[in-house]
mmCIF file of C-alpha atoms in Angstrom:
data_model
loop_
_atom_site.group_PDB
_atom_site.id
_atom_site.type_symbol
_atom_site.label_atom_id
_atom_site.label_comp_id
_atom_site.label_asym_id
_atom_site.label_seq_id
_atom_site.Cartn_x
_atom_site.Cartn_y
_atom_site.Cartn_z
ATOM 1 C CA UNK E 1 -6.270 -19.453 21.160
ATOM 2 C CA UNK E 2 -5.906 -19.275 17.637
ATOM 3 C CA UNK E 3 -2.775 -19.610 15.537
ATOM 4 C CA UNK E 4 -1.223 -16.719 15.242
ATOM 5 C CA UNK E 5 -2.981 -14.997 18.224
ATOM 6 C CA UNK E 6 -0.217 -15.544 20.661
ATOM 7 C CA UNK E 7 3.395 -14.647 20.894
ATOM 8 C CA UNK E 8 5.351 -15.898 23.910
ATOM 9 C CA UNK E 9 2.459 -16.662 25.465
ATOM 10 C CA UNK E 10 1.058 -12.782 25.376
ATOM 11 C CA UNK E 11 -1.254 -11.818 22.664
ATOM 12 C CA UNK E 12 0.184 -9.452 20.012
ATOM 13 C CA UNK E 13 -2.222 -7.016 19.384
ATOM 14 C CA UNK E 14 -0.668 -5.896 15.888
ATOM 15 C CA UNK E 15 -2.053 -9.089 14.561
ATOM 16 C CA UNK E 16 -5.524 -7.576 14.801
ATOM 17 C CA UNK E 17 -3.937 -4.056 13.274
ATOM 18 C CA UNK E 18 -6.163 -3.383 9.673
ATOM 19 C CA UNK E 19 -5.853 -0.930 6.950
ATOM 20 C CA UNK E 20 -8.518 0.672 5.323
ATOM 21 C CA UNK E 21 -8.251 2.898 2.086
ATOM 22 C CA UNK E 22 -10.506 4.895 -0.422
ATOM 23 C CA UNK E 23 -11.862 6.689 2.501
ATOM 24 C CA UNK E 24 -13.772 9.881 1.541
ATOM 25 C CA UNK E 25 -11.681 12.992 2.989
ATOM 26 C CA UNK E 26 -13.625 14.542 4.826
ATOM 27 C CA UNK E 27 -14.893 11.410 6.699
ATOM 28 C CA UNK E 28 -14.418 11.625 10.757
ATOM 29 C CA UNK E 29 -12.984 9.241 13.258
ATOM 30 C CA UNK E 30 -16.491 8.699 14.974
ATOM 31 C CA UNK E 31 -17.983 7.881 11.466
ATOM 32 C CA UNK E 32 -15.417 4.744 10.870
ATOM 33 C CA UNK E 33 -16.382 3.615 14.691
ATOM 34 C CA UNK E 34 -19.688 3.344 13.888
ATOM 35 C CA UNK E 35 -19.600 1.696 10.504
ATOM 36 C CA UNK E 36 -17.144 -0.484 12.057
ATOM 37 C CA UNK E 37 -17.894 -1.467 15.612
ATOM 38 C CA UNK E 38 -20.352 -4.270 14.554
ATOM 39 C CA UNK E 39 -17.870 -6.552 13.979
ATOM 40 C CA UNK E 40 -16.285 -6.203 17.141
ATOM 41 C CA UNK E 41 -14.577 -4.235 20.531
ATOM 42 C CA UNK E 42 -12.519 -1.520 18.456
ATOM 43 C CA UNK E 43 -9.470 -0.285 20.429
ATOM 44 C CA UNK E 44 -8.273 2.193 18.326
ATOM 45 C CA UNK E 45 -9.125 3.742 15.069
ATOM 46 C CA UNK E 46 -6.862 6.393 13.871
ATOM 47 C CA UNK E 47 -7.265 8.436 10.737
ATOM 48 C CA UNK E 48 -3.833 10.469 9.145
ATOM 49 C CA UNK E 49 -4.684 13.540 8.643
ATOM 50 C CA UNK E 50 -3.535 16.353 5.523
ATOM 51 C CA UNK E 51 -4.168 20.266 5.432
ATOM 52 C CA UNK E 52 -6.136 20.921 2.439
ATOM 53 C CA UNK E 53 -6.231 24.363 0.103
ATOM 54 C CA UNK E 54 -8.175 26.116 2.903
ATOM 55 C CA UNK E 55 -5.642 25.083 5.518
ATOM 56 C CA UNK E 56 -8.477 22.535 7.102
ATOM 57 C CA UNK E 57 -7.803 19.041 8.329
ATOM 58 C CA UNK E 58 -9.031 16.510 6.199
ATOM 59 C CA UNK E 59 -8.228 12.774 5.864
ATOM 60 C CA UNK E 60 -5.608 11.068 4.028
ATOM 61 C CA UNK E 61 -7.916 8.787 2.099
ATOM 62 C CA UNK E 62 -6.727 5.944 4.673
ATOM 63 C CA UNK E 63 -6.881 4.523 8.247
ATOM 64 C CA UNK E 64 -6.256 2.095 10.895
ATOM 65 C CA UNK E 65 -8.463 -0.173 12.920
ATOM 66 C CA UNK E 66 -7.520 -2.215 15.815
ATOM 67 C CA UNK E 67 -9.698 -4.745 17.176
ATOM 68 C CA UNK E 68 -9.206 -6.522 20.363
ATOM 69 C CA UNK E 69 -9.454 -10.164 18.721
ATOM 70 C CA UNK E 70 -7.852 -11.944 15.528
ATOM 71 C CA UNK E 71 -11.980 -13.154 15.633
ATOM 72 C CA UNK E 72 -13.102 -9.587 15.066
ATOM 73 C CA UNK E 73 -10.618 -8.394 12.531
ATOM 74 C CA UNK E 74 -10.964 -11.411 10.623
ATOM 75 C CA UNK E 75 -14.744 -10.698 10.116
ATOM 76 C CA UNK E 76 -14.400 -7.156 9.341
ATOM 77 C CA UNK E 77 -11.609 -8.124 6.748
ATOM 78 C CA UNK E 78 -14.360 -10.454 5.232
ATOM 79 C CA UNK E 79 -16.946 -8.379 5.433
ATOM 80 C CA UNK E 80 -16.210 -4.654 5.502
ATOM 81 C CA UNK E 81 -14.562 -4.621 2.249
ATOM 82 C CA UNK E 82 -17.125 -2.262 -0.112
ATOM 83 C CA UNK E 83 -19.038 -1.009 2.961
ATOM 84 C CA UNK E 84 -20.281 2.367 2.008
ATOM 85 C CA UNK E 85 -18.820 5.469 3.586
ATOM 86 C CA UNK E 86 -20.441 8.689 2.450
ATOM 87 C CA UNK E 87 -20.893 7.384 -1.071
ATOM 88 C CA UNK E 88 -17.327 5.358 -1.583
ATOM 89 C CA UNK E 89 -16.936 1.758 -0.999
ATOM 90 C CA UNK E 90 -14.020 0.861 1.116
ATOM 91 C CA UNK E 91 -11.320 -1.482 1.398
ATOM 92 C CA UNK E 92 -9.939 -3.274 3.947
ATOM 93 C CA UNK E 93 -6.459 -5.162 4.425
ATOM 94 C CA UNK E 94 -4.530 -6.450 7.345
ATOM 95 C CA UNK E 95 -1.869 -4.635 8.127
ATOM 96 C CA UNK E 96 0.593 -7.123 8.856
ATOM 97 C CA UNK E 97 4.324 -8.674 8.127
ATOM 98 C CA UNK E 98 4.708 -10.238 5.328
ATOM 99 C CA UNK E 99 4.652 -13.978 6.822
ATOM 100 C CA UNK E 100 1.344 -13.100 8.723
ATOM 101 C CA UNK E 101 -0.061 -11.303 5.518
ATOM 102 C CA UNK E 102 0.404 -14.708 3.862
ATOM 103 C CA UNK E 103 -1.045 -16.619 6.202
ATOM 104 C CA UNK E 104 -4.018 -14.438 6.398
ATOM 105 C CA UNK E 105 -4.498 -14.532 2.796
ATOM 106 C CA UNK E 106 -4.064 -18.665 2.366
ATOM 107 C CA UNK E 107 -0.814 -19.953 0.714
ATOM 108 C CA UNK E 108 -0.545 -18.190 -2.613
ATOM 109 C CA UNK E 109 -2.464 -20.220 -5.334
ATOM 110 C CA UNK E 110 -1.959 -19.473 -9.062
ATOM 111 C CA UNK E 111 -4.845 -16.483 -8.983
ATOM 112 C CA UNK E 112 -4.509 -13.241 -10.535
ATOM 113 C CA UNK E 113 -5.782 -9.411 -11.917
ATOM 114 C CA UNK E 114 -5.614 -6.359 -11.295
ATOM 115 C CA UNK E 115 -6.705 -3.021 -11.306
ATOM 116 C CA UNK E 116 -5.666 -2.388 -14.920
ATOM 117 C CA UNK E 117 -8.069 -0.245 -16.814
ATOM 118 C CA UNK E 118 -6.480 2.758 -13.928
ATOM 119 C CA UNK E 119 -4.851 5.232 -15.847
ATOM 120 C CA UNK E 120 -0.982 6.328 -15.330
ATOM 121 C CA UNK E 121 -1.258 9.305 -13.021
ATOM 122 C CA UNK E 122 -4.126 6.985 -10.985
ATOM 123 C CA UNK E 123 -0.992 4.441 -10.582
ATOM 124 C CA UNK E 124 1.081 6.943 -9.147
ATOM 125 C CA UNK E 125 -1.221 8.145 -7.051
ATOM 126 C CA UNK E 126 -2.209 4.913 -5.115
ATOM 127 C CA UNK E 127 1.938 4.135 -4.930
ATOM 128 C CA UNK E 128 2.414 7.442 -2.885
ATOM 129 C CA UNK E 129 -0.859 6.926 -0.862
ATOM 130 C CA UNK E 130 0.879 3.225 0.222
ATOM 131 C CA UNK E 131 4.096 4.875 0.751
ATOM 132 C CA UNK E 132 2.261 7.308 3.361
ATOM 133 C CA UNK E 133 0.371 4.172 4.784
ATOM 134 C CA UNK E 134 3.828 2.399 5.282
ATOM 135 C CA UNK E 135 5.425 5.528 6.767
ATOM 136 C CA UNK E 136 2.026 6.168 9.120
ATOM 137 C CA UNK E 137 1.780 2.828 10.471
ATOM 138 C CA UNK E 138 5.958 3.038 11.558
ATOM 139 C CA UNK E 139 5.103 6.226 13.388
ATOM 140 C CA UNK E 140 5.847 5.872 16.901
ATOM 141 C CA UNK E 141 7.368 2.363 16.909
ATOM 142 C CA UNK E 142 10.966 1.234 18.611
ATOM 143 C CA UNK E 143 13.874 1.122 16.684
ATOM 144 C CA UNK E 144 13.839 -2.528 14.762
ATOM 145 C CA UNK E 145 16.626 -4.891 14.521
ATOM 146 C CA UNK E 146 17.692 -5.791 11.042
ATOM 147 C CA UNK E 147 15.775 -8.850 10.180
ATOM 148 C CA UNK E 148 12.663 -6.431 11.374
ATOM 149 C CA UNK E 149 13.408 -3.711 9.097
ATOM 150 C CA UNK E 150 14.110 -6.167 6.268
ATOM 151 C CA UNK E 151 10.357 -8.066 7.019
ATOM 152 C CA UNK E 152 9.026 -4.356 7.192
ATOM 153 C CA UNK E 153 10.528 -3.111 3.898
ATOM 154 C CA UNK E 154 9.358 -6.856 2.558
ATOM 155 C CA UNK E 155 5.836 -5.680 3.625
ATOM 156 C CA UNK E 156 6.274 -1.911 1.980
ATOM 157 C CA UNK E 157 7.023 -3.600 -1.091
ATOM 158 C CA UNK E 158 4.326 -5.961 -0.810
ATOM 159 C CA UNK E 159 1.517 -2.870 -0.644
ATOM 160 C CA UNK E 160 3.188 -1.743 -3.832
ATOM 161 C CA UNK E 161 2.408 -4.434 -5.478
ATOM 162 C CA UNK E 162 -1.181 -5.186 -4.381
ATOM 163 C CA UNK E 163 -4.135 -3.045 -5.510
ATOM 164 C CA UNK E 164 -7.970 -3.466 -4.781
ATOM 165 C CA UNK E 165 -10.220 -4.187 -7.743
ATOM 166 C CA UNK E 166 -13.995 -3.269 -7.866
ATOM 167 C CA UNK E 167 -17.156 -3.927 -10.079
ATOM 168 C CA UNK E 168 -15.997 -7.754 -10.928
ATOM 169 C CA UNK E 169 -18.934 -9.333 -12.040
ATOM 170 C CA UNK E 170 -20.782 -11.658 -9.543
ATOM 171 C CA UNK E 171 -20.777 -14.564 -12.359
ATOM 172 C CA UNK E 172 -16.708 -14.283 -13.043
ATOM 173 C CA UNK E 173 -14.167 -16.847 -11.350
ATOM 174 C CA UNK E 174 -11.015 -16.460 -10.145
ATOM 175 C CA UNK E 175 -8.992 -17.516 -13.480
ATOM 176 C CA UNK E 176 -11.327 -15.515 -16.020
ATOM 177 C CA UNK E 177 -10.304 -12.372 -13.583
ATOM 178 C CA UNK E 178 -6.827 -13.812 -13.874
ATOM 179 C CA UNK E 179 -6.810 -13.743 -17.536
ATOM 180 C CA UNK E 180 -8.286 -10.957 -18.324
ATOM 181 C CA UNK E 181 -5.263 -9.328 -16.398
ATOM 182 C CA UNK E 182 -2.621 -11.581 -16.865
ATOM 183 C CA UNK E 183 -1.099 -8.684 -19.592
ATOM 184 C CA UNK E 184 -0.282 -5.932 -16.916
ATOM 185 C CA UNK E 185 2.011 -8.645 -15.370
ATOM 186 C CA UNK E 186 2.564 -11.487 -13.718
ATOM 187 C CA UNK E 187 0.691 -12.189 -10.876
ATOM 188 C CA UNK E 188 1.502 -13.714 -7.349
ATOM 189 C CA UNK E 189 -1.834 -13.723 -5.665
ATOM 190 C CA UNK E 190 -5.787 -13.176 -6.948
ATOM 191 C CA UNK E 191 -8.101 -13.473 -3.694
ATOM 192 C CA UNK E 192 -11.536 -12.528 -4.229
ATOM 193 C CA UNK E 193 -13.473 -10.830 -1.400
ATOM 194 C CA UNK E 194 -16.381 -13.775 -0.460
ATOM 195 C CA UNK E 195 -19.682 -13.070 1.094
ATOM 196 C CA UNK E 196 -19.623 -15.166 4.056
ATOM 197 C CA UNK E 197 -23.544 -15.616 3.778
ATOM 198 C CA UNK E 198 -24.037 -17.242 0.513
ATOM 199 C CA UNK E 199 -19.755 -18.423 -0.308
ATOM 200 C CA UNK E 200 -19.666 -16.126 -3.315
ATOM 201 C CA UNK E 201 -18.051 -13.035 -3.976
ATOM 202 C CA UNK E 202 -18.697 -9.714 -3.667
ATOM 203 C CA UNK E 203 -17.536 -8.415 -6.660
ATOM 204 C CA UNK E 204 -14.448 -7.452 -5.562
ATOM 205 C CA UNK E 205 -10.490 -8.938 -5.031
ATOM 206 C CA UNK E 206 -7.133 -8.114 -4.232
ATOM 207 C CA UNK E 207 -4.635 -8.717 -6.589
ATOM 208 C CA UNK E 208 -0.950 -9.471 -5.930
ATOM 209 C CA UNK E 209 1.947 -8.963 -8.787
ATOM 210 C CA UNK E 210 4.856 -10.361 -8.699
ATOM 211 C CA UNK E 211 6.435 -6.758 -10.008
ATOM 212 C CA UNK E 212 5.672 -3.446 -9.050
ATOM 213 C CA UNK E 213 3.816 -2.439 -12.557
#
């Protein structure tokens, strides 16, 4: 078993728990199955829902996956980030504590960038869309102790500070994406999305500040 995979000798399925955003809203359960069953048994994929003007469910703009294996989520992490989904590329994240999250991500290297050209109201937007993640993925779960809640507000904050950045040209390393962002803040963490076929990137990276901007 894989680090990480096993906690007192039971395996803890939140490990394999992921996040996906930018979903188009009026996207279905059965649709994220199928784009995402290839990398692996799915046990649960749940989509928040929202009433829109005409009183009609439609999606939050985010979900959860949960595969049965740290295996499967891993490649799905790796290689579902930009899959299309009725015309929008998506974006996928564990959804973890903030140790795991770490761990996942490699040990934080001097990286960088972010999503900076996004205008004001844009900002705002994605900060109440992770504060509805946060709240959605508590839904349902036992009361914590207090080194729990303080690992899950950790985490909160940790979302805050992250954002998803597209259209990075294919030619562009990790510290010219760094520098070119550097000005909206210092940043904790550049990781850019790698195409496991050929070892280069997709184009795409997540980007850790230190600050909420």
């Amino acid at each position: 078993t894989e680090h990480g995979d096993m906690k007192h000798g039971k395996a803890n399925p939140r490990l394999f728990r992921l996040v996906i955003r930018n979903l188009p809203f009026g996207i279905k359960e059965a649709a994220v199955r199928a784009a995402f069953e290839r990398f692996g048994r799915l046990l649960e994929v749940h989509l928040p829902m929202k009433l829109d003007e005409a009183r009609k469910p439609v999606s939050r703009g985010f979900g959860f996956l949960q595969f049965s294996s740290r295996k499967e989520a891993k490649a799905a992490v790796e290689e579902g980030n930009g899959l299309d989904l009725l015309g929008r590329p998506v974006a996928v994240d564990w959804a973890l504590a903030k140790e795991v999250y770490q761990e996942v991500m490699g040990a934080p290297k001097k990286s960088s960038s972010a999503e900076a050209s996004k205008p004001e109201e844009e900002g705002k937007k994605d900060t109440k869309r992770k504060r509805e993640e946060a709240e959605e993925a508590n839904k349902g779960k036992d009361k914590k102790t207090k080194t729990g809640q303080e690992a899950e507000g950790s985490k909160q904050q940790e979302l805050k500070r992250t954002v998803f950045v597209r259209n990075i040209p294919l030619e562009a390393s990790d510290q010219e994406v760094k520098e070119t962002f550097r000005r909206f803040g210092k940043i904790k963490l550049c990781k850019l999305v790698l195409d496991k076929a050929t070892g280069k990137h997709k184009g795409t990276a997540f980007i850790q500040y230190a600050e909420e901007e």
